[in-house]
Structures are given as structure tokens and as C-alpha cells.
Amino acid sequence: MDFGLSQEQQLLKTTVRDFAEQELAPHAREWDEKQEFPREVFTKLGELGLMGVCWPAQYGGSEMSTLDYALVMEELARVDAGVALSLAAHHSLCSGHIFLAGSEEQKLKYLVPLAKGEKVGCWGLTESSAGSDAGGTKTTAVKKGGEWVLNGSKTFITNGGIADVAVIMAVTDASKGKKGISAFVVERGTPGFRAGKKEDKLGVRSSDTSELVFEDCRIPGDNLLGQQGMGFVDTLRILDRGRIGIAAWSLGIAQACLEASLRYAKGREQFGHPIADFQAVQFKIAEIATQVEASRLLIWRAAFLRDSGQEHTVESSMAKLFAGEAAVQIALEALQIHGGYGYIKEYPVERYLRDSKLGTIGEGTSEVQKLVIARGLLGLKGMVR
Ligand SMILES: Cc1cc2nc3c(=O)[nH]c(=O)nc-3n(C[C@H](O)[C@H](O)[C@H](O)COP(=O)(O)OP(=O)(O)OC[C@H]3O[C@@H](n4cnc5c(N)ncnc54)[C@H](O)[C@@H]3O)c2cc1C
């Protein structure tokens, strides 16, 4: 067993950390307050090869592993979790779906500009009445002539308001349940397709979250992504990698909390001592650090299983469940270590707390992760998001 990173991975980690410190840290508070998505950052991430971390070079990608992707996620989320979340939706969900199910032509047309950061992607599964129960999708795609006609709407879509390319799940055969859901690529500017309400959120405010609306939206027959009826099945495979990324995203926030707590505990004096001298504070730091390491090990193990071609659905969900819940607890404790200063905006821990909560909701709630884990262990059949 080797828990160390290779020289290349160390270099990747340092490069992304430097980028995040220089390009994200000075603006993170402002983007959070203004709820502003920094599009130019995506262009720069593209120049660094980080918009298509896992895809082959022939599709504009950097040919890196899932573990590499987890390192990128951790380092970006450590500084700006909103930017990192937008990258996760762009990379693992939208681009990931095109890479998994797209034809060669679709990969060249859509994946290449996405991987290079020339275009931004979003991925629409969730609807107002179909969240955890994504099989209850109501958006329809009906074949008319040589075209597909989409009607319906998608809710809470990361990058929804700014994306150039959307991958959308829609019902093509209502009689087949989850096996009647198909995926489609829809380009910004297609008549009948528009972004709806932009959500005003608790956290991850530098990430755009919007509704998508389809009103008799006609797209070419060729825009079916993968096989008809396989959209939901492919989704489950896409989420296997996605969840490792979101777990690493939670880890990045947790790591930021740990570093902030160490700094603050050494600098803040009360009763004539740095608060780091008090055992109650030391215990909090010990617990935070242990949770951070445990999260990292679960994430790296899930990534290792994926990278070595082994089954990893249960392990991905375990990593996401643990790291997502841990990050919220860690952010609460980090805020407590900061006392009143943790509650005000001059210090970033209140943002870490607000951001962290999404890790227990997005790409399947913690409860859904438990369903996935239990079903995997019990050998129960049936597709759970
Ligand atoms: C900021 C943000 C970004 C997002 N980005 C995207 C995106 O890019 N694309 C996309 O498609 N979606 C996206 N989502 C949607 C997200 O995936 C859903 O919010 C999530 O899957 C939960 O669905 P829901 O909100 O409808 O909650 P619900 O499914 O209504 O769940 C409500 C509560 O009930 C619990 N629950 C539901 N069913 C069960 C069950 N069977 N057993 C036990 N408990 C259950 C849940 O765990 C939760 O606690 C995003 C959401 C947010 C907030």
C-alpha cells in the first residue's frame, strides 16, 4: 500500500493551489457577496488544462486520473467552493456524460471546446417535483420528423444561466419508467430553450444555479446522447465519478477550516494565553484533523478503485456521505474556535459553513447515499439516483 502522491501529483496540487491563491482568494468574498460567477476564471482553468482533467488529449483533455481530479477539486474548493462546484458540474456531469455516451462526432463537436474551457457546460436532471426521485422526470422529448421536441423545465442547475452546452434528461417513453429516460445535448440559443430563475442561495454563491425552461424546443435528431432510454442508466455511472469529485470538494472546504482554525488558535489570546493552549480547543482541532484525514482516505480509495477499473459505486457514496457530513461538522467547529469573529464576514469560516452544506445535498443527498450504500451491500436490485 502506498498513500503517497507521485511527483506529478504533488506538482499538480501545488500548481492548482498557487492558481487558487492568486486568482480566486482575492475575489472569493466579493463573488460570494455579489453572487457573481467569474467566467474569466474558467478560461484560465482551460488554459491550465483543468476544464477537461480526465478526458483524452484527442478530445482536448489532460488525460489525468480520477485521483488527479480529486486533487484539483480539493485545492479549488479549499479557496472558492462555488468556482469548484461549477467546474464539477461542467466536468464530471456535462462533459462526463458526453464522454461516456456521446458519438465520436458529438465528442469532437461538444467535448473538445468544453475541455478547453472555450465553452461552459451544465447538466440537467433535477426537476421541481423530481429530486431524489429523479426517475419521476416530467420533461418530455418527442420525435417529430427528424427532430426532437423538448417540453418541461429543470430546477437547481449549476451553470444553468451561463452554460453554452446543456445535457438534459427527458422522458422519451413514459411506459418504461427509468428506462424511458434519454439524454440530449441542447445548445444555448436554440429557440424554445432559455434559462429561467437564478436562485438566491445560502452558499456556493459564486456558482450560478438556475432553472432551465424548454418550450417546444426543437433540436436535431442527432442530439440524442447515447442510446434512447439509457439516459438514467448512464446517469448512475456518471454519478459514480461525480460523487468522488463532490466528496473531494467537501474535503477542500474541511481542509480550509482546519488551516483557518490552526492559524486562529495560535494567534488569538485570551486569559493571557493563545487559545491553542486550552485543551478544549486542542480537542476540536484534533477532531477536525482526524475527520479531514479520514475523508481524504475514503476519497483516495474510491478514486483508486475507479482508476484501476474496479467496482466503486458503494465506495464513492461512502466517500461522499462521510466527507459531506464531516465538512459541515468541521465548519461548525472551526467557527466555534473563531468565537464571535467566526460569525462575521471578515473571516472566511462563515462562508465555509454556508458552502459546506451543499455537500450533503448535491449529486444525491446524504440519505440517498445511504440508500446506495445499503443496496450495494445487501445486493438489492433497482436503480437509485
Ligand atoms: C446549489 C445546487 C446545485 C445543484 N446542481 C444541480 C445540477 O447541476 N444538476 C442537477 O440535475 N441537479 C442539481 N441540483 C439538485 C440536487 O441534486 C437536488 O437538490 C438533490 O438531489 C435533492 O433533491 P431535492 O432538492 O428535490 O430534495 P428531495 O428529493 O425533495 O429531498 C428532500 C429530503 O427528503 C429526503 N429523501 C427523499 N427521498 C428519500 C428516500 N427515498 N429515503 C430517505 N430520504 C429521502 C432527502 O434526503 C432530503 O433530506 C443542485 C442543487 C443545489 C442546491
CSV table of C-alpha atoms and ligand atoms in Angstrom, one decimal:
chain,number,residue,atom,x,y,z
A,1,MET,CA,0.0,0.0,0.0
A,2,ASP,CA,1.3,3.5,-0.9
A,3,PHE,CA,-0.5,6.5,0.5
A,4,GLY,CA,1.9,9.0,-1.1
A,5,LEU,CA,1.3,11.1,-4.2
A,6,SER,CA,3.6,10.9,-7.2
A,7,GLN,CA,5.9,13.8,-8.1
A,8,GLU,CA,3.5,14.7,-10.9
A,9,GLN,CA,0.5,14.7,-8.5
A,10,GLN,CA,2.5,16.8,-6.0
A,11,LEU,CA,3.2,19.3,-8.8
A,12,LEU,CA,-0.5,19.3,-9.9
A,13,LYS,CA,-1.5,20.0,-6.3
A,14,THR,CA,0.9,22.9,-5.9
A,15,THR,CA,0.0,24.3,-9.3
A,16,VAL,CA,-3.7,24.3,-8.5
A,17,ARG,CA,-3.1,25.7,-5.0
A,18,ASP,CA,-1.0,28.6,-6.4
A,19,PHE,CA,-3.6,29.3,-9.0
A,20,ALA,CA,-6.4,29.3,-6.4
A,21,GLU,CA,-4.5,31.5,-4.1
A,22,GLN,CA,-3.6,34.0,-6.8
A,23,GLU,CA,-6.8,34.0,-8.9
A,24,LEU,CA,-9.6,33.1,-6.6
A,25,ALA,CA,-8.6,34.0,-3.0
A,26,PRO,CA,-8.5,37.8,-3.6
A,27,HIS,CA,-12.1,37.8,-5.0
A,28,ALA,CA,-13.8,35.0,-3.2
A,29,ARG,CA,-15.6,37.2,-0.7
A,30,GLU,CA,-16.8,39.7,-3.4
A,31,TRP,CA,-18.1,36.9,-5.7
A,32,ASP,CA,-19.9,35.4,-2.7
A,33,GLU,CA,-21.5,38.7,-1.7
A,34,LYS,CA,-22.5,39.7,-5.2
A,35,GLN,CA,-23.4,36.2,-6.2
A,36,GLU,CA,-21.2,36.6,-9.3
A,37,PHE,CA,-19.9,33.8,-11.4
A,38,PRO,CA,-16.4,34.6,-12.7
A,39,ARG,CA,-16.5,33.4,-16.3
A,40,GLU,CA,-12.9,34.5,-16.9
A,41,VAL,CA,-11.6,32.0,-14.3
A,42,PHE,CA,-13.0,29.2,-16.4
A,43,THR,CA,-11.0,30.5,-19.4
A,44,LYS,CA,-7.8,30.5,-17.2
A,45,LEU,CA,-8.7,27.0,-15.9
A,46,GLY,CA,-9.0,25.9,-19.5
A,47,GLU,CA,-5.5,27.3,-20.3
A,48,LEU,CA,-4.2,25.2,-17.4
A,49,GLY,CA,-5.8,22.1,-18.7
A,50,LEU,CA,-8.2,21.9,-15.8
A,51,MET,CA,-11.5,22.1,-17.6
A,52,GLY,CA,-11.1,18.7,-19.1
A,53,VAL,CA,-8.9,17.0,-16.4
A,54,CYS,CA,-10.0,13.4,-17.1
A,55,TRP,CA,-10.6,13.3,-20.9
A,56,PRO,CA,-8.2,12.0,-23.5
A,57,ALA,CA,-6.0,14.5,-25.4
A,58,GLN,CA,-7.8,13.8,-28.6
A,59,TYR,CA,-10.9,15.4,-27.0
A,60,GLY,CA,-9.0,18.4,-25.6
A,61,GLY,CA,-8.5,16.8,-22.2
A,62,SER,CA,-5.5,16.4,-19.9
A,63,GLU,CA,-5.7,12.6,-19.6
A,64,MET,CA,-5.4,12.7,-15.9
A,65,SER,CA,-6.8,10.2,-13.4
A,66,THR,CA,-9.8,10.4,-11.1
A,67,LEU,CA,-7.4,10.8,-8.2
A,68,ASP,CA,-5.8,13.8,-10.0
A,69,TYR,CA,-9.3,15.2,-10.5
A,70,ALA,CA,-10.0,14.8,-6.7
A,71,LEU,CA,-6.8,16.8,-6.0
A,72,VAL,CA,-7.9,19.6,-8.3
A,73,MET,CA,-11.4,19.7,-6.7
A,74,GLU,CA,-9.9,19.8,-3.2
A,75,GLU,CA,-7.5,22.6,-4.0
A,76,LEU,CA,-10.1,24.8,-5.7
A,77,ALA,CA,-12.8,24.2,-3.1
A,78,ARG,CA,-10.3,25.0,-0.4
A,79,VAL,CA,-10.3,28.6,-1.7
A,80,ASP,CA,-13.6,29.0,-3.5
A,81,ALA,CA,-16.1,26.3,-3.3
A,82,GLY,CA,-18.5,28.0,-5.7
A,83,VAL,CA,-16.0,28.0,-8.6
A,84,ALA,CA,-15.1,24.4,-7.8
A,85,LEU,CA,-18.7,23.3,-7.8
A,86,SER,CA,-19.2,25.0,-11.2
A,87,LEU,CA,-16.2,23.1,-12.5
A,88,ALA,CA,-17.6,19.8,-11.1
A,89,ALA,CA,-20.9,20.2,-13.0
A,90,HIS,CA,-19.1,21.2,-16.1
A,91,HIS,CA,-16.5,18.5,-16.0
A,92,SER,CA,-17.9,15.4,-14.3
A,93,LEU,CA,-21.6,15.8,-15.2
A,94,CYS,CA,-22.0,17.6,-18.5
A,95,SER,CA,-18.6,16.7,-20.1
A,96,GLY,CA,-18.7,13.3,-18.3
A,97,HIS,CA,-22.0,12.4,-19.9
A,98,ILE,CA,-20.8,13.4,-23.4
A,99,PHE,CA,-17.6,11.4,-22.9
A,100,LEU,CA,-19.4,8.3,-21.6
A,101,ALA,CA,-22.3,8.2,-24.1
A,102,GLY,CA,-21.5,10.6,-27.0
A,103,SER,CA,-20.7,9.5,-30.5
A,104,GLU,CA,-17.3,10.4,-31.9
A,105,GLU,CA,-18.9,13.3,-33.8
A,106,GLN,CA,-20.6,14.6,-30.6
A,107,LYS,CA,-17.3,14.3,-28.6
A,108,LEU,CA,-15.4,16.3,-31.3
A,109,LYS,CA,-18.2,18.9,-31.5
A,110,TYR,CA,-19.0,19.4,-27.9
A,111,LEU,CA,-16.4,17.8,-25.6
A,112,VAL,CA,-13.4,19.5,-27.2
A,113,PRO,CA,-14.5,23.1,-26.6
A,114,LEU,CA,-15.8,22.2,-23.1
A,115,ALA,CA,-12.5,20.5,-22.2
A,116,LYS,CA,-10.5,23.5,-23.5
A,117,GLY,CA,-12.6,26.0,-21.5
A,118,GLU,CA,-13.9,27.7,-24.6
A,119,LYS,CA,-17.4,26.6,-23.6
A,120,VAL,CA,-19.2,26.1,-20.3
A,121,GLY,CA,-21.4,23.1,-19.7
A,122,CYS,CA,-24.3,22.3,-17.4
A,123,TRP,CA,-26.2,19.1,-16.7
A,124,GLY,CA,-30.0,18.9,-16.0
A,125,LEU,CA,-31.5,16.0,-14.2
A,126,THR,CA,-33.4,17.6,-11.3
A,127,GLU,CA,-36.9,19.0,-11.7
A,128,SER,CA,-39.2,20.8,-9.2
A,129,SER,CA,-41.0,17.6,-8.4
A,130,ALA,CA,-38.2,15.1,-9.3
A,131,GLY,CA,-35.2,15.5,-7.0
A,132,SER,CA,-34.0,12.4,-5.2
A,133,ASP,CA,-36.7,10.6,-7.1
A,134,ALA,CA,-35.1,11.6,-10.5
A,135,GLY,CA,-36.9,8.7,-12.1
A,136,GLY,CA,-40.0,10.9,-11.8
A,137,THR,CA,-38.7,13.2,-14.5
A,138,LYS,CA,-41.5,15.0,-16.3
A,139,THR,CA,-39.7,16.8,-19.1
A,140,THR,CA,-40.5,15.2,-22.4
A,141,ALA,CA,-38.8,14.7,-25.7
A,142,VAL,CA,-41.0,13.7,-28.6
A,143,LYS,CA,-39.7,12.7,-32.0
A,144,LYS,CA,-41.3,14.8,-34.8
A,145,GLY,CA,-40.0,14.3,-38.3
A,146,GLY,CA,-36.2,14.2,-37.9
A,147,GLU,CA,-36.2,16.4,-34.8
A,148,TRP,CA,-36.8,16.0,-31.0
A,149,VAL,CA,-39.2,18.5,-29.4
A,150,LEU,CA,-38.5,19.1,-25.7
A,151,ASN,CA,-41.0,20.5,-23.2
A,152,GLY,CA,-40.6,21.0,-19.5
A,153,SER,CA,-38.2,22.5,-17.0
A,154,LYS,CA,-35.2,21.7,-14.9
A,155,THR,CA,-34.5,23.1,-11.4
A,156,PHE,CA,-31.3,24.0,-9.5
A,157,ILE,CA,-29.0,23.6,-12.5
A,158,THR,CA,-25.4,24.5,-11.8
A,159,ASN,CA,-24.1,26.9,-14.6
A,160,GLY,CA,-27.7,26.9,-15.9
A,161,GLY,CA,-27.7,30.6,-16.5
A,162,ILE,CA,-24.3,30.8,-18.2
A,163,ALA,CA,-23.7,27.5,-20.0
A,164,ASP,CA,-23.2,27.2,-23.7
A,165,VAL,CA,-24.0,23.4,-23.8
A,166,ALA,CA,-26.6,21.6,-21.7
A,167,VAL,CA,-27.0,17.9,-21.3
A,168,ILE,CA,-30.7,17.3,-20.4
A,169,MET,CA,-32.6,14.2,-19.3
A,170,ALA,CA,-36.1,13.9,-20.7
A,171,VAL,CA,-38.8,11.2,-21.0
A,172,THR,CA,-38.9,9.5,-24.4
A,173,ASP,CA,-41.2,6.6,-23.4
A,174,ALA,CA,-43.3,7.1,-20.2
A,175,SER,CA,-44.3,3.4,-20.2
A,176,LYS,CA,-40.8,2.3,-19.5
A,177,GLY,CA,-40.2,4.3,-16.3
A,178,LYS,CA,-36.5,4.9,-15.6
A,179,LYS,CA,-35.6,3.1,-18.8
A,180,GLY,CA,-37.7,5.5,-20.7
A,181,ILE,CA,-35.5,8.5,-19.9
A,182,SER,CA,-33.0,9.7,-22.5
A,183,ALA,CA,-30.2,12.3,-22.6
A,184,PHE,CA,-30.0,15.1,-25.1
A,185,VAL,CA,-27.5,17.9,-25.9
A,186,VAL,CA,-29.1,21.3,-26.2
A,187,GLU,CA,-27.1,24.4,-27.2
A,188,ARG,CA,-27.6,27.9,-25.8
A,189,GLY,CA,-29.5,30.0,-28.3
A,190,THR,CA,-31.7,27.1,-29.5
A,191,PRO,CA,-35.2,28.6,-30.0
A,192,GLY,CA,-37.5,27.4,-27.2
A,193,PHE,CA,-34.7,27.0,-24.7
A,194,ARG,CA,-33.9,29.6,-22.0
A,195,ALA,CA,-32.6,30.0,-18.6
A,196,GLY,CA,-35.3,30.7,-16.0
A,197,LYS,CA,-35.0,32.0,-12.5
A,198,LYS,CA,-31.5,32.4,-11.0
A,199,GLU,CA,-31.5,31.0,-7.4
A,200,ASP,CA,-30.5,33.2,-4.5
A,201,LYS,CA,-28.6,30.7,-2.3
A,202,LEU,CA,-27.2,30.2,1.2
A,203,GLY,CA,-23.8,29.2,-0.1
A,204,VAL,CA,-21.7,28.4,-3.2
A,205,ARG,CA,-22.8,31.9,-4.4
A,206,SER,CA,-20.1,32.3,-7.0
A,207,SER,CA,-21.6,29.3,-8.7
A,208,ASP,CA,-24.6,30.1,-10.9
A,209,THR,CA,-27.7,27.9,-10.1
A,210,SER,CA,-30.6,28.5,-12.5
A,211,GLU,CA,-33.8,27.0,-13.8
A,212,LEU,CA,-33.9,25.7,-17.4
A,213,VAL,CA,-37.0,26.0,-19.5
A,214,PHE,CA,-38.0,24.1,-22.6
A,215,GLU,CA,-41.0,25.3,-24.6
A,216,ASP,CA,-41.4,23.4,-27.9
A,217,CYS,CA,-37.7,23.4,-28.2
A,218,ARG,CA,-36.7,21.7,-31.4
A,219,ILE,CA,-33.3,20.0,-31.6
A,220,PRO,CA,-31.8,17.9,-34.4
A,221,GLY,CA,-32.4,14.1,-34.2
A,222,ASP,CA,-28.6,13.7,-33.8
A,223,ASN,CA,-28.6,15.5,-30.4
A,224,LEU,CA,-29.8,12.3,-28.7
A,225,LEU,CA,-26.8,11.5,-26.4
A,226,GLY,CA,-26.2,7.8,-26.1
A,227,GLN,CA,-28.9,5.2,-26.6
A,228,GLN,CA,-32.5,6.1,-26.4
A,229,GLY,CA,-33.8,5.1,-22.9
A,230,MET,CA,-30.3,4.9,-21.4
A,231,GLY,CA,-30.2,8.5,-20.0
A,232,PHE,CA,-30.9,7.5,-16.4
A,233,VAL,CA,-28.8,4.4,-16.5
A,234,ASP,CA,-25.8,6.4,-17.8
A,235,THR,CA,-26.6,9.0,-15.1
A,236,LEU,CA,-25.9,6.5,-12.4
A,237,ARG,CA,-22.5,5.7,-13.9
A,238,ILE,CA,-21.7,9.4,-14.3
A,239,LEU,CA,-22.6,10.0,-10.6
A,240,ASP,CA,-20.1,7.3,-9.5
A,241,ARG,CA,-17.2,9.6,-10.6
A,242,GLY,CA,-19.1,12.8,-9.8
A,243,ARG,CA,-19.5,11.8,-6.2
A,244,ILE,CA,-15.8,11.3,-5.7
A,245,GLY,CA,-15.4,14.8,-7.0
A,246,ILE,CA,-18.1,16.3,-4.7
A,247,ALA,CA,-16.5,14.4,-1.8
A,248,ALA,CA,-13.2,16.0,-2.6
A,249,TRP,CA,-15.0,19.3,-2.9
A,250,SER,CA,-16.2,18.9,0.7
A,251,LEU,CA,-12.7,17.9,1.7
A,252,GLY,CA,-11.3,21.1,0.3
A,253,ILE,CA,-13.7,23.1,2.5
A,254,ALA,CA,-12.8,21.0,5.5
A,255,GLN,CA,-9.1,21.5,4.8
A,256,ALA,CA,-9.6,25.3,4.7
A,257,CYS,CA,-11.4,25.1,8.0
A,258,LEU,CA,-8.5,23.2,9.6
A,259,GLU,CA,-5.9,25.6,8.3
A,260,ALA,CA,-8.0,28.6,9.5
A,261,SER,CA,-8.5,27.1,12.9
A,262,LEU,CA,-4.8,26.4,13.4
A,263,ARG,CA,-3.9,29.9,12.4
A,264,TYR,CA,-6.6,31.5,14.6
A,265,ALA,CA,-6.0,29.3,17.7
A,266,LYS,CA,-2.3,30.2,17.7
A,267,GLY,CA,-2.9,34.0,17.1
A,268,ARG,CA,-5.9,34.6,19.4
A,269,GLU,CA,-5.1,35.3,23.1
A,270,GLN,CA,-7.5,35.1,26.0
A,271,PHE,CA,-6.7,34.8,29.7
A,272,GLY,CA,-3.1,35.7,28.8
A,273,HIS,CA,-2.7,32.6,26.6
A,274,PRO,CA,-3.1,31.7,22.9
A,275,ILE,CA,-6.4,29.8,22.9
A,276,ALA,CA,-4.4,26.9,21.3
A,277,ASP,CA,-3.1,26.4,24.9
A,278,PHE,CA,-6.6,25.4,26.1
A,279,GLN,CA,-7.4,21.7,25.9
A,280,ALA,CA,-11.0,22.2,24.7
A,281,VAL,CA,-9.6,24.0,21.6
A,282,GLN,CA,-6.9,21.4,21.1
A,283,PHE,CA,-9.6,18.6,21.2
A,284,LYS,CA,-11.6,20.4,18.5
A,285,ILE,CA,-8.5,20.7,16.3
A,286,ALA,CA,-7.6,17.1,16.8
A,287,GLU,CA,-11.1,16.0,15.8
A,288,ILE,CA,-11.2,18.3,12.8
A,289,ALA,CA,-7.8,17.0,11.6
A,290,THR,CA,-8.8,13.4,12.1
A,291,GLN,CA,-12.1,13.8,10.1
A,292,VAL,CA,-10.1,15.6,7.3
A,293,GLU,CA,-7.7,12.7,7.1
A,294,ALA,CA,-10.5,10.1,7.2
A,295,SER,CA,-12.3,11.9,4.4
A,296,ARG,CA,-9.2,12.0,2.3
A,297,LEU,CA,-8.5,8.3,2.7
A,298,LEU,CA,-12.1,7.4,1.7
A,299,ILE,CA,-11.9,9.7,-1.4
A,300,TRP,CA,-8.5,8.4,-2.5
A,301,ARG,CA,-9.6,4.8,-2.1
A,302,ALA,CA,-12.7,5.4,-4.2
A,303,ALA,CA,-10.6,7.2,-6.8
A,304,PHE,CA,-8.0,4.3,-6.8
A,305,LEU,CA,-10.8,1.8,-7.3
A,306,ARG,CA,-12.2,3.8,-10.2
A,307,ASP,CA,-8.7,4.4,-11.8
A,308,SER,CA,-7.9,0.7,-11.5
A,309,GLY,CA,-11.1,-0.3,-13.2
A,310,GLN,CA,-12.8,-1.8,-10.1
A,311,GLU,CA,-16.4,-1.5,-8.9
A,312,HIS,CA,-16.7,1.7,-6.8
A,313,THR,CA,-20.3,2.7,-6.6
A,314,VAL,CA,-20.5,1.9,-2.9
A,315,GLU,CA,-17.1,3.4,-2.1
A,316,SER,CA,-17.9,6.7,-4.0
A,317,SER,CA,-21.1,7.1,-2.0
A,318,MET,CA,-19.3,6.3,1.3
A,319,ALA,CA,-16.7,8.9,0.5
A,320,LYS,CA,-19.4,11.5,-0.4
A,321,LEU,CA,-21.5,10.7,2.6
A,322,PHE,CA,-18.6,10.8,5.1
A,323,ALA,CA,-16.8,13.8,3.6
A,324,GLY,CA,-20.0,15.8,3.1
A,325,GLU,CA,-21.3,15.3,6.6
A,326,ALA,CA,-17.8,15.8,8.1
A,327,ALA,CA,-17.3,19.1,6.3
A,328,VAL,CA,-20.4,20.6,7.9
A,329,GLN,CA,-19.4,19.5,11.4
A,330,ILE,CA,-15.9,20.7,10.8
A,331,ALA,CA,-17.1,24.1,9.6
A,332,LEU,CA,-19.3,24.4,12.7
A,333,GLU,CA,-16.3,23.6,15.0
A,334,ALA,CA,-14.0,25.9,13.1
A,335,LEU,CA,-16.5,28.7,13.5
A,336,GLN,CA,-16.7,27.9,17.2
A,337,ILE,CA,-12.9,28.1,17.5
A,338,HIS,CA,-13.1,31.6,16.0
A,339,GLY,CA,-15.7,32.7,18.5
A,340,GLY,CA,-17.6,35.9,17.5
A,341,TYR,CA,-15.1,36.5,14.7
A,342,GLY,CA,-16.2,33.3,13.1
A,343,TYR,CA,-19.7,34.8,12.8
A,344,ILE,CA,-18.6,37.9,10.8
A,345,LYS,CA,-17.6,38.2,7.2
A,346,GLU,CA,-14.0,39.5,7.8
A,347,TYR,CA,-13.1,35.8,8.4
A,348,PRO,CA,-14.0,33.2,5.8
A,349,VAL,CA,-15.2,30.5,8.1
A,350,GLU,CA,-18.9,31.6,8.0
A,351,ARG,CA,-18.6,31.2,4.2
A,352,TYR,CA,-17.1,27.7,4.6
A,353,LEU,CA,-20.0,26.8,6.8
A,354,ARG,CA,-22.6,28.1,4.3
A,355,ASP,CA,-20.8,26.4,1.4
A,356,SER,CA,-20.2,23.1,3.1
A,357,LYS,CA,-23.9,22.2,3.5
A,358,LEU,CA,-24.3,21.6,-0.3
A,359,GLY,CA,-22.0,18.6,0.1
A,360,THR,CA,-24.9,16.8,1.9
A,361,ILE,CA,-27.4,17.7,-0.8
A,362,GLY,CA,-25.9,17.9,-4.4
A,363,GLU,CA,-25.4,14.8,-6.5
A,364,GLY,CA,-27.7,12.9,-4.2
A,365,THR,CA,-28.4,13.8,-0.5
A,366,SER,CA,-26.7,12.0,2.4
A,367,GLU,CA,-29.9,9.9,2.8
A,368,VAL,CA,-29.7,8.8,-0.9
A,369,GLN,CA,-26.0,7.9,-0.4
A,370,LYS,CA,-27.1,5.7,2.5
A,371,LEU,CA,-29.6,4.0,0.2
A,372,VAL,CA,-27.0,3.4,-2.5
A,373,ILE,CA,-24.5,2.0,0.1
A,374,ALA,CA,-27.1,-0.3,1.8
A,375,ARG,CA,-28.5,-1.5,-1.5
A,376,GLY,CA,-25.0,-2.3,-2.7
A,377,LEU,CA,-24.1,-4.2,0.4
A,378,LEU,CA,-27.4,-6.0,0.5
A,379,GLY,CA,-27.3,-6.9,-3.2
A,380,LEU,CA,-30.7,-5.3,-3.7
A,381,LYS,CA,-31.7,-4.5,-7.3
A,382,GLY,CA,-33.2,-1.3,-8.5
A,383,MET,CA,-31.8,2.0,-9.7
A,384,VAL,CA,-31.4,4.6,-7.0
A,385,ARG,CA,-30.1,8.0,-8.1
B,1,LIG,C1,-26.7,24.5,-5.3
B,1,LIG,C2,-27.3,23.3,-6.0
B,1,LIG,C3,-26.8,22.9,-7.2
B,1,LIG,C4,-27.3,21.8,-7.9
B,1,LIG,N1,-26.9,21.5,-9.2
B,1,LIG,C5,-27.5,20.5,-9.9
B,1,LIG,C6,-27.2,20.3,-11.2
B,1,LIG,O1,-26.2,20.9,-11.8
B,1,LIG,N2,-27.9,19.4,-12.0
B,1,LIG,C7,-29.0,18.7,-11.4
B,1,LIG,O2,-29.6,17.9,-12.1
B,1,LIG,N3,-29.3,18.9,-10.1
B,1,LIG,C8,-28.7,19.8,-9.3
B,1,LIG,N4,-29.0,20.1,-8.0
B,1,LIG,C9,-30.1,19.3,-7.5
B,1,LIG,C10,-29.7,18.4,-6.4
B,1,LIG,O3,-29.1,17.2,-7.0
B,1,LIG,C11,-31.0,18.0,-5.6
B,1,LIG,O4,-31.3,19.2,-4.8
B,1,LIG,C12,-30.9,16.8,-4.7
B,1,LIG,O5,-30.7,15.6,-5.5
B,1,LIG,C13,-32.1,16.6,-3.8
B,1,LIG,O6,-33.3,16.7,-4.5
B,1,LIG,P1,-34.4,17.7,-3.9
B,1,LIG,O7,-33.7,19.0,-3.6
B,1,LIG,O8,-35.6,17.7,-4.7
B,1,LIG,O9,-34.8,17.1,-2.5
B,1,LIG,P2,-35.8,15.9,-2.2
B,1,LIG,O10,-35.6,14.8,-3.1
B,1,LIG,O11,-37.2,16.5,-2.2
B,1,LIG,O12,-35.5,15.5,-0.7
B,1,LIG,C14,-35.9,16.2,0.5
B,1,LIG,C15,-35.5,15.4,1.7
B,1,LIG,O13,-36.1,14.1,1.7
B,1,LIG,C16,-35.1,13.1,1.7
B,1,LIG,N5,-35.5,12.0,0.9
B,1,LIG,C17,-36.0,12.0,-0.3
B,1,LIG,N6,-36.2,10.7,-0.8
B,1,LIG,C18,-35.8,9.9,0.2
B,1,LIG,C19,-35.8,8.5,0.4
B,1,LIG,N7,-36.2,7.6,-0.5
B,1,LIG,N8,-35.3,8.0,1.6
B,1,LIG,C20,-34.9,8.8,2.5
B,1,LIG,N9,-34.9,10.2,2.4
B,1,LIG,C21,-35.3,10.7,1.3
B,1,LIG,C22,-33.8,13.8,1.1
B,1,LIG,O14,-32.6,13.1,1.5
B,1,LIG,C23,-33.9,15.2,1.7
B,1,LIG,O15,-33.5,15.2,3.0
B,1,LIG,C24,-28.4,21.1,-7.3
B,1,LIG,C25,-28.9,21.5,-6.1
B,1,LIG,C26,-28.4,22.6,-5.4
B,1,LIG,C27,-29.0,23.1,-4.1
